[in-house]
Structure formats: structure tokens, C-alpha cells
Short mmCIF file of C-alpha atoms in Angstrom, two decimals:
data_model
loop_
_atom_site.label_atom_id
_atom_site.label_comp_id
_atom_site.label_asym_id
_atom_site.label_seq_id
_atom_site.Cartn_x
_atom_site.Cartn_y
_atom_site.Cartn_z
CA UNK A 421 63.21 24.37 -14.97
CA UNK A 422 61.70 26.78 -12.63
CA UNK A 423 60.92 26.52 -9.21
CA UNK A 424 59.12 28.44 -6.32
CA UNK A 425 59.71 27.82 -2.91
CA UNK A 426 57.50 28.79 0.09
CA UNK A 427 57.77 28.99 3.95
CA UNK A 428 54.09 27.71 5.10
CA UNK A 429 52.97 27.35 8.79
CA UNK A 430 51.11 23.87 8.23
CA UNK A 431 51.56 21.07 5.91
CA UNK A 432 48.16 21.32 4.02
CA UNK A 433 50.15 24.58 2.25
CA UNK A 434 48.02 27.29 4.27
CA UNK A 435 49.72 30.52 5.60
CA UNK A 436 52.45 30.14 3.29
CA UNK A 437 55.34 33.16 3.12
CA UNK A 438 57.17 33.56 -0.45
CA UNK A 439 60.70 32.85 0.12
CA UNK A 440 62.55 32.51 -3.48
CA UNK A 441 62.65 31.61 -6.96
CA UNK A 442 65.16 29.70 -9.41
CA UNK A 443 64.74 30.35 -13.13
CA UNK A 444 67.12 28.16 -15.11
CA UNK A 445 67.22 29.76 -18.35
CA UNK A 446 69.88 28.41 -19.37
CA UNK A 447 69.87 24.41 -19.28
CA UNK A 448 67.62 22.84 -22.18
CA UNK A 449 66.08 19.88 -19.80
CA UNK A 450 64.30 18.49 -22.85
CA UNK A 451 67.79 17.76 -24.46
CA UNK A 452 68.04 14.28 -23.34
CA UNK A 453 65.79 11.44 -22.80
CA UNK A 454 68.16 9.72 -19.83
CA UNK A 455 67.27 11.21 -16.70
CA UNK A 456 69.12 13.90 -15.55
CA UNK A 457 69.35 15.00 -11.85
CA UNK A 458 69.55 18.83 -11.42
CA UNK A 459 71.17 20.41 -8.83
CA UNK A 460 69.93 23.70 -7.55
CA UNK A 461 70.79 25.77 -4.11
CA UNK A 462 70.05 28.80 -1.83
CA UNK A 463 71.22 30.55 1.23
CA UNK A 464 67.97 31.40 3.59
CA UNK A 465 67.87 32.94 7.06
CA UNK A 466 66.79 31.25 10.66
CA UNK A 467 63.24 30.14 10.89
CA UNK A 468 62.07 30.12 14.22
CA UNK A 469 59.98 27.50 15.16
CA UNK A 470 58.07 24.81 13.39
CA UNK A 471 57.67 25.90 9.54
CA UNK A 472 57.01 23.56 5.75
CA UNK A 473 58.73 24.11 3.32
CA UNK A 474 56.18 23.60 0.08
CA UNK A 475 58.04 23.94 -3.77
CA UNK A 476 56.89 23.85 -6.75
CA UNK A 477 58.26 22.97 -9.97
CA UNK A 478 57.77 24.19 -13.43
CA UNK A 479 58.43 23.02 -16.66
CA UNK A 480 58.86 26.20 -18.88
CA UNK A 481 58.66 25.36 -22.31
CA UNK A 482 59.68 28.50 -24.69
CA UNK A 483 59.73 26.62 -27.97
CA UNK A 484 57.79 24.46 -30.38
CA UNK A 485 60.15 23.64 -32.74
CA UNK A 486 60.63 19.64 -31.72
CA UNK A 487 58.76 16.76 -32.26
CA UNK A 488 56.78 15.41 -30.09
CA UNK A 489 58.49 14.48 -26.85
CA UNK A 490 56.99 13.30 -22.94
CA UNK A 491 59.03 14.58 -20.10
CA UNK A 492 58.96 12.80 -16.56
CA UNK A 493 59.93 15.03 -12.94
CA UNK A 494 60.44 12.32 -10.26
CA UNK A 495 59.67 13.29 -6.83
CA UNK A 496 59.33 10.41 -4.50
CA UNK A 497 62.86 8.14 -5.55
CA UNK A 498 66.19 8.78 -4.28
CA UNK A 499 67.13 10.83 -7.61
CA UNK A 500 65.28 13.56 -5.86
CA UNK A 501 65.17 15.14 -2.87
CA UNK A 502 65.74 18.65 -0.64
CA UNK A 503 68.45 18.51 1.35
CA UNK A 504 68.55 21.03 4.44
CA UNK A 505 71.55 22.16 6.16
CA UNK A 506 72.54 21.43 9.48
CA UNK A 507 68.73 22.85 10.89
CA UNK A 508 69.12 24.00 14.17
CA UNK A 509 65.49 25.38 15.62
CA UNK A 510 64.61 27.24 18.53
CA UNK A 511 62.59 25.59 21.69
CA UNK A 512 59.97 28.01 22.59
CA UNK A 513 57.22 28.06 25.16
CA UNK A 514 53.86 28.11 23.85
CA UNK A 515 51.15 27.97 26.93
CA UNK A 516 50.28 25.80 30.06
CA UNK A 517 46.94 25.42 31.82
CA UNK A 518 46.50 23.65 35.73
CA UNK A 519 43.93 21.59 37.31
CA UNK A 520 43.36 19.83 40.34
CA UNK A 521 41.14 16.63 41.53
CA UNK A 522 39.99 16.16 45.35
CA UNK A 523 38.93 12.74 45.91
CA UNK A 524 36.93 11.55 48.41
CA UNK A 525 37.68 9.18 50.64
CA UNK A 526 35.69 6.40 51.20
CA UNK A 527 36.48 2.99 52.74
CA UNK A 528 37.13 0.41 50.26
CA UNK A 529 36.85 2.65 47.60
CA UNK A 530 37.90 0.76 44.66
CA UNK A 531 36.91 3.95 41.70
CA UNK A 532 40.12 5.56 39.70
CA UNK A 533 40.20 8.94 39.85
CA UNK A 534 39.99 11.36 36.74
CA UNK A 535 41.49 14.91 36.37
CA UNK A 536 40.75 16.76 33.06
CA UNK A 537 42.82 19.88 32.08
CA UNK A 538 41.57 22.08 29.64
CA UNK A 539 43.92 23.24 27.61
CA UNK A 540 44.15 24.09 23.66
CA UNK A 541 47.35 22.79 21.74
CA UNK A 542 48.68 22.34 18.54
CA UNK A 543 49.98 19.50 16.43
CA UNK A 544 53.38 18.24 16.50
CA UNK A 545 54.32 20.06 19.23
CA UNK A 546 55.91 18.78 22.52
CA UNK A 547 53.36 18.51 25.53
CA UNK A 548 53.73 17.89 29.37
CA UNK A 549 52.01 16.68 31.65
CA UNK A 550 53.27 17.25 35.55
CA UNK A 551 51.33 15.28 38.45
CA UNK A 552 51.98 15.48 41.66
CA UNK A 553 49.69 13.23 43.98
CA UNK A 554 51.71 13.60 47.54
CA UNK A 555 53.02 10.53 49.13
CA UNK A 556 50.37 7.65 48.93
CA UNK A 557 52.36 4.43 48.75
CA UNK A 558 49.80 2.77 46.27
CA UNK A 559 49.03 5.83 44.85
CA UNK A 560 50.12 6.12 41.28
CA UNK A 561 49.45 8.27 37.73
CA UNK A 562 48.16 5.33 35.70
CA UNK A 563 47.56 7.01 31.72
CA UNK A 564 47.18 10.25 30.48
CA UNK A 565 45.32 11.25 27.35
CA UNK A 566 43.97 13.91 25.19
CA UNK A 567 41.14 14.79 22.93
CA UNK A 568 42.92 14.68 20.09
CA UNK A 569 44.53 11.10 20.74
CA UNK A 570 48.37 11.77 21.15
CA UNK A 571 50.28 9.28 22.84
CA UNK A 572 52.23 10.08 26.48
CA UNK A 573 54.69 7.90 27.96
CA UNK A 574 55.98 8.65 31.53
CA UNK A 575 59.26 10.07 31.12
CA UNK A 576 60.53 10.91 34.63
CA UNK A 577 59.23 10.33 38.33
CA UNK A 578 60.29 10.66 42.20
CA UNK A 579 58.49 8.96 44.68
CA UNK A 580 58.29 9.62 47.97
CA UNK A 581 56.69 12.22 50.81
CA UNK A 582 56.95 14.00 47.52
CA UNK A 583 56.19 12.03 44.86
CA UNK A 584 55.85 13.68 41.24
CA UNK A 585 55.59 12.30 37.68
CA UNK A 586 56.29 14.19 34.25
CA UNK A 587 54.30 12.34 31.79
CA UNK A 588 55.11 13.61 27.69
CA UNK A 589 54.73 13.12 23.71
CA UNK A 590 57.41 12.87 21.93
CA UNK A 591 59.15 15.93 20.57
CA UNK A 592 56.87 16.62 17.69
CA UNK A 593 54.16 14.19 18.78
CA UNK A 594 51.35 15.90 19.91
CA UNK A 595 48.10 16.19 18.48
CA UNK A 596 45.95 19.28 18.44
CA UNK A 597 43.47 18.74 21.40
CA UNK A 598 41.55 20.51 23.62
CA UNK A 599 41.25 18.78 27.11
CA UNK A 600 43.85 15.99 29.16
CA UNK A 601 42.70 14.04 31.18
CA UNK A 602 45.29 12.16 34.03
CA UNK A 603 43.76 8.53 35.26
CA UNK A 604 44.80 7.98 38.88
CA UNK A 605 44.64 4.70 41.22
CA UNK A 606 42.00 4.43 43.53
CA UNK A 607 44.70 4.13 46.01
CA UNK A 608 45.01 7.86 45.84
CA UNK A 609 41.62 8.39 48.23
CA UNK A 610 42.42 7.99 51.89
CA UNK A 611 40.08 5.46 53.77
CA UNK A 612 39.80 5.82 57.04
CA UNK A 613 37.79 6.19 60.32
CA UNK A 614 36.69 9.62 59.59
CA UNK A 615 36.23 11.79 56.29
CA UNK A 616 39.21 12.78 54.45
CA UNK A 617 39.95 14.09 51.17
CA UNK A 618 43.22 13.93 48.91
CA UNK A 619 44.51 16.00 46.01
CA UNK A 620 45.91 15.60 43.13
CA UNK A 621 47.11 18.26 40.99
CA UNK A 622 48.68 18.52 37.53
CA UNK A 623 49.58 20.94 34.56
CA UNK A 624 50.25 20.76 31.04
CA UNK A 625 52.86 23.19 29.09
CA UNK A 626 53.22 22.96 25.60
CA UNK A 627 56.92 23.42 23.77
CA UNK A 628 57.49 24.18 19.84
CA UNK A 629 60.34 23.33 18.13
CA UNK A 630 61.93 20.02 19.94
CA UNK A 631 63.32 17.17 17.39
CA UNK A 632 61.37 13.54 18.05
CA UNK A 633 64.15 12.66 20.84
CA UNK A 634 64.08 13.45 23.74
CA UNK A 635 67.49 14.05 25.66
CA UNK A 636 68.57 13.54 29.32
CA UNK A 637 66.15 13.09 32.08
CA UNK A 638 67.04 14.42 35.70
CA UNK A 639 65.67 14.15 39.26
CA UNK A 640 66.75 16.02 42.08
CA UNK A 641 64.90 15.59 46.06
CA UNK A 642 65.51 16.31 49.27
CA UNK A 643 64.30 18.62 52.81
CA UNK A 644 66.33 21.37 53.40
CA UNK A 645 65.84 23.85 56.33
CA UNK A 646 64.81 27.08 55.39
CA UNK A 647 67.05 30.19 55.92
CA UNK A 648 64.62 32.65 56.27
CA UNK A 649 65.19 33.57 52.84
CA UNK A 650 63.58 30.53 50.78
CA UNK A 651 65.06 26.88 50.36
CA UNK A 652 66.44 27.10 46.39
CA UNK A 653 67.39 23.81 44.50
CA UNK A 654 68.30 23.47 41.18
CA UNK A 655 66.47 21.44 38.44
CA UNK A 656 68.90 20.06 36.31
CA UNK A 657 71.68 20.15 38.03
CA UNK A 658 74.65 22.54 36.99
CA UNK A 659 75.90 20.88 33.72
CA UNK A 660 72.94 18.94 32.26
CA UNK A 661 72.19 20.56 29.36
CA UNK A 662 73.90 19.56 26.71
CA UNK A 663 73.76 21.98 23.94
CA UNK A 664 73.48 25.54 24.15
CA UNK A 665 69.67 25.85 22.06
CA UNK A 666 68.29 22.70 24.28
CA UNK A 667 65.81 23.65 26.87
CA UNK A 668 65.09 22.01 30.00
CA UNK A 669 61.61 21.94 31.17
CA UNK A 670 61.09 20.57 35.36
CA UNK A 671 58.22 19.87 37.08
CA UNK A 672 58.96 21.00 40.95
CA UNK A 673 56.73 19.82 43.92
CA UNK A 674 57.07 21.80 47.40
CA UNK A 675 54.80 21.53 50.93
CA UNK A 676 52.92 24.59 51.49
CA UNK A 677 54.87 28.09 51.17
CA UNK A 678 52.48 30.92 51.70
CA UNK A 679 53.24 32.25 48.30
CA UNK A 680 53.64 31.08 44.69
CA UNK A 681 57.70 29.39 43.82
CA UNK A 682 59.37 31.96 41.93
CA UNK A 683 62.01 31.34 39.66
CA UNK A 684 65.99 32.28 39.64
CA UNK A 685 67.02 31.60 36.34
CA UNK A 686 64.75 31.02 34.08
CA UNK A 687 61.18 31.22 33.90
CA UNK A 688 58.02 29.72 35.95
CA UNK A 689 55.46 28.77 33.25
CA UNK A 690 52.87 27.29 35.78
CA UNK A 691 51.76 26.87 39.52
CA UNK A 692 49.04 25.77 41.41
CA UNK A 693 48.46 25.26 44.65
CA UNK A 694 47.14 21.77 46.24
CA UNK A 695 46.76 22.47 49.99
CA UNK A 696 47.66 19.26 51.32
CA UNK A 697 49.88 18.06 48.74
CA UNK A 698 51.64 20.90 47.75
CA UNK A 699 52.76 22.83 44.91
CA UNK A 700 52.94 21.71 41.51
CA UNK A 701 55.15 24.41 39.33
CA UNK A 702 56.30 24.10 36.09
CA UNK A 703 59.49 26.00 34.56
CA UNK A 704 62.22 25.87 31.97
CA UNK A 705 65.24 27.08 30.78
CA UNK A 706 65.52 30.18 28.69
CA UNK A 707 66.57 29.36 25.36
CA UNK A 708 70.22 30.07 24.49
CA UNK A 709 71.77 29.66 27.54
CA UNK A 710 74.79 27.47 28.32
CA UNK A 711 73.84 24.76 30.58
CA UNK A 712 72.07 26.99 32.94
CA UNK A 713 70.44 25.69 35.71
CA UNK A 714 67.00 26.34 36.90
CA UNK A 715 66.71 27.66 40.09
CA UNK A 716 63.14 27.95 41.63
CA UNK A 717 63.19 29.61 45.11
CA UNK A 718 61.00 28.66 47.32
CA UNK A 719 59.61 30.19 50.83
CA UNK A 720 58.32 27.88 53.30
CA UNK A 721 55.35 28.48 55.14
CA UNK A 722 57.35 29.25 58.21
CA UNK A 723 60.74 31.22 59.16
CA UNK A 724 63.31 28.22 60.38
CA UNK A 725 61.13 25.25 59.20
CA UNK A 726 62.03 21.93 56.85
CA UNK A 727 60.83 21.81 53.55
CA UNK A 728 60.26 18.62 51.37
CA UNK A 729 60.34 19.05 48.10
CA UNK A 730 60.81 17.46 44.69
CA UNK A 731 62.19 18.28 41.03
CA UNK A 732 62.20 16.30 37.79
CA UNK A 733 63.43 17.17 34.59
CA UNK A 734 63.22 16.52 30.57
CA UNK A 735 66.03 18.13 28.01
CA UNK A 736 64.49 19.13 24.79
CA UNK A 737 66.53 19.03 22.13
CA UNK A 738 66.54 20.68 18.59
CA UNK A 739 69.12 18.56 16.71
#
């Protein structure tokens, strides 16, 4: 028995990497007609990422001495199968796009409102989807969906002067697409006796490497007066993460800095700017850490002031 194995970057076996061969010259598989299970091994380095293993299996036949015999590989029972080692893979950031919607208000408006993103992404990846729509009692984030037809779920939310919702696939359950689109309630227009407008703005960032579950979720709110310096909150808190290769990704809302939220620890992956609702700002973990926090700093618009703001939070896990 011979086999090949290969490294490939989709399942359909394209961009495949040679990683090693078994020749067993030495075992006569033809030498009984029970089946036989064969047990063969090997030691490979870290993948990073999302990879296939593809293998193929050959019968090597270097004599035609016997009679006539039919031999029978079985792939799809329990008698075979390739088991991996404890698989540990890294989370890593692979792009974000923001949009916003301005509704108009109108009295009695009764029309749901629809923001589209576009935004290219891959299959089985992890995707999010931050909103933040301000503090509208009625107003709410009713579906998201792509192009390509994955399937979000709202994972986390905070509601209030704030309010924020981090809507997601599962860990490998996206589907390549190339535009989102966030339905929101007609509740988020303001009627009134004169002309007013309300935003809504969202993002999506896209994550490789997460495992189908999803770990802890975490929400963290409150109005803090600035320093001078910037009002900083953490998102998770100290202590959430819960292995050192998970990631945490937070979706943080804020009322009008002059300037973009910058991040302590860790890294800002997306921001954008909604006037009268706020920020919406998207950042994560870097992968590796233990349990670190992220800490996104944030400068009011004014030396002294309060700041409202909001932060919500997914783990990502690899195993």
C-alpha cells in the first residue's frame, strides 16, 4: 500500500501543497482475503489556518504470479478513518468593511429600513456583523443576510442610550458572499413635528480558523467622565478568555469623540463614524495572548465631559 498525502486550501483538491508519502514495501496486502485494517502514521508541523487534507491511496502490485484475486479499500465505514491529533489552529483576522443607513423620518412611517455592506468573504469562515442603531426604544436589528445565503443568529446585545447588537455565523459557517445586508424596524426613523433623520451604522469582520462553537459572550456599559486623557473600558473583562489561542472579537459603541477609538491592547479592525449615534468600532484580541483584555481608548468630544458608551463581546475558539 502506498499513499500520498496533500495539504490543499479548498475541498474540491485545488491549491494543494505535497506534504508526504508512505511506501509499504514490506506488507503483502493481497495475502489474505479477511479484511485487514492498516495502520500507518506521521509527525507534520502547525498549519495555520483553515487547510484539507486530500490522500490518496495506491494499490502497488509488483507481481503476477497469483491467480486471479479482487481486492476491496474501504473508505467510508468505521474500519477506516484519519485520525488527527489534538488540532489546535490559529484565529486570524481576515478583513472588515463599514456602512451606514440614514433614514428618514416621516410620520407614521411604517417601511423597514435596509443597510447593505459590501464586503467579499470566504467560505467557512467566521463573520460579524456589529449594529449599532442609538437608543430608539422600538428600534431593533431584525435579520441579517448575505449574498451567498449563510445563516446569522444574534449572539450578543446591550440596549440602551447605547444600544448595540453583534449578529454572527457560526465558527466555520459562512458562505462566500459579496454584500450583507442588516433589516431594521421602522421604529428606527424618528417621526415628529419637524424633519429628522436617524442612523444606523454597522460593520462586518471576517475571522479564519474558529471551531463551529462559539465560546463566552460578554457585555460591558456604562458613562464615565472623561479625564482629559480618554475614557478606556475593557471588552472582555480581565479574565474572559479562556484559552490562550482563543480570540475575542467586541463590537464598541461611543457618542461623538472628535477622533477615531484607538486601541490599547490589541487591535482596531474597523470604525465608522455615525454622527448622531455614534461610533461603531470593531476590535479583537491578538492571538496568543493570555486572557488579555481589550482596551479601546476613547476621547470624548470635550475635555471634562460624560461619555456613554457600549461594548459587547464573542470568544472564538479553536478547540
Amino acid at each position: 500500500m502506498w499513499l500520498t498525502v496533500w495539504s490543499c486550501t479548498s475541498n474540491s483538491f485545488t491549491g494543494c501543497t505535497f506534504l508526504f508519502n508512505i511506501q509499504d514495501t514490506s506488507t503483502n496486502v493481497l495475502a489474505s482475503t479477511s479484511a485487514t485494517k492498516y495502520i500507518y502514521s506521521s509527525s507534520q508541523s502547525f498549519f495555520s489556518g483553515v487547510h484539507y487534507i486530500s490522500i490518496e491511496f495506491w494499490l502497488h502490485v509488483t507481481a503476477t504470479s497469483h491467480t486471479a484475486v479482487t481486492a476491496t479499500e474501504t473508505t467510508n465505514s468505521a474500519a477506516s478513518d484519519l485520525i488527527r491529533p489534538h488540532v489546535e489552529s490559529v484565529i486570524s483576522y481576515v478583513g472588515s468593511a463599514t456602512s451606514t443607513l440614514i433614514t428618514n423620518a416621516t410620520s407614521g412611517n411604517t417601511d423597514n429600513g435596509l443597510l447593505t455592506i459590501s464586503y467579499i468573504s470566504s467560505s467557512q469562515h467566521f463573520v460579524d456583523v456589529t449594529v449599532v442603531y442609538g437608543g430608539r426604544s422600538n428600534c431593533a436589528v431584525l435579520s441579517v443576510t448575505d449574498s451567498g445565503g449563510s445563516t446569522y443568529t444574534k449572539l450578543v446585545s446591550v440596549s440602551g442610550s447605547e444600544s448595540i447588537d453583534m449578529w454572527g455565523t457560526t465558527g466555520r459557517g459562512s458562505i462566500a458572499s459579496t454584500s450583507f445586508t442588516i433589516t431594521v424596524s421602522s421604529d428606527c426613523n424618528i417621526a415628529g413635528s419637524q424633519p429628522l433623520q436617524w442612523t444606523v451604522i454597522a460593520s462586518v469582520a471576517e475571522y479564519a480558523g474558529a471551531i463551529d462553537t462559539l465560546g463566552t459572550t460578554n457585555t460591558n456599559s456604562g458613562v464615565q467622565a472623561d479625564s482629559g486623557s480618554g475614557v478606556t473600558s475593557d471588552c472582555p473583562q480581565t479574565g474572559q478568555q479562556t484559552s490562550q489561542r482563543d480570540r475575542f472579537v467586541c463590537g464598541f459603541t461611543v457618542v461623538n469623540p472628535p477622533t477615531a477609538p484607538v486601541a490599547g491592547s490589541g487591535s482596531v479592525r474597523a470604525s465608522l463614524n455615525g454622527n448622531n449615534v455614534g461610533w461603531v468600532v470593531v476590535a479583537d484580541n491578538q492571538g496568543g495572548d493570555t486572557q488579555s483584555p481589550i482596551d479601546v481608548s476613547i476621547v470624548s468630544h470635550d475635555t471634562g465631559s460624560v461619555v456613554s458608551w457600549s461594548c459587547i463581546g464573542i470568544e472564538l475558539r479553536t478547540y
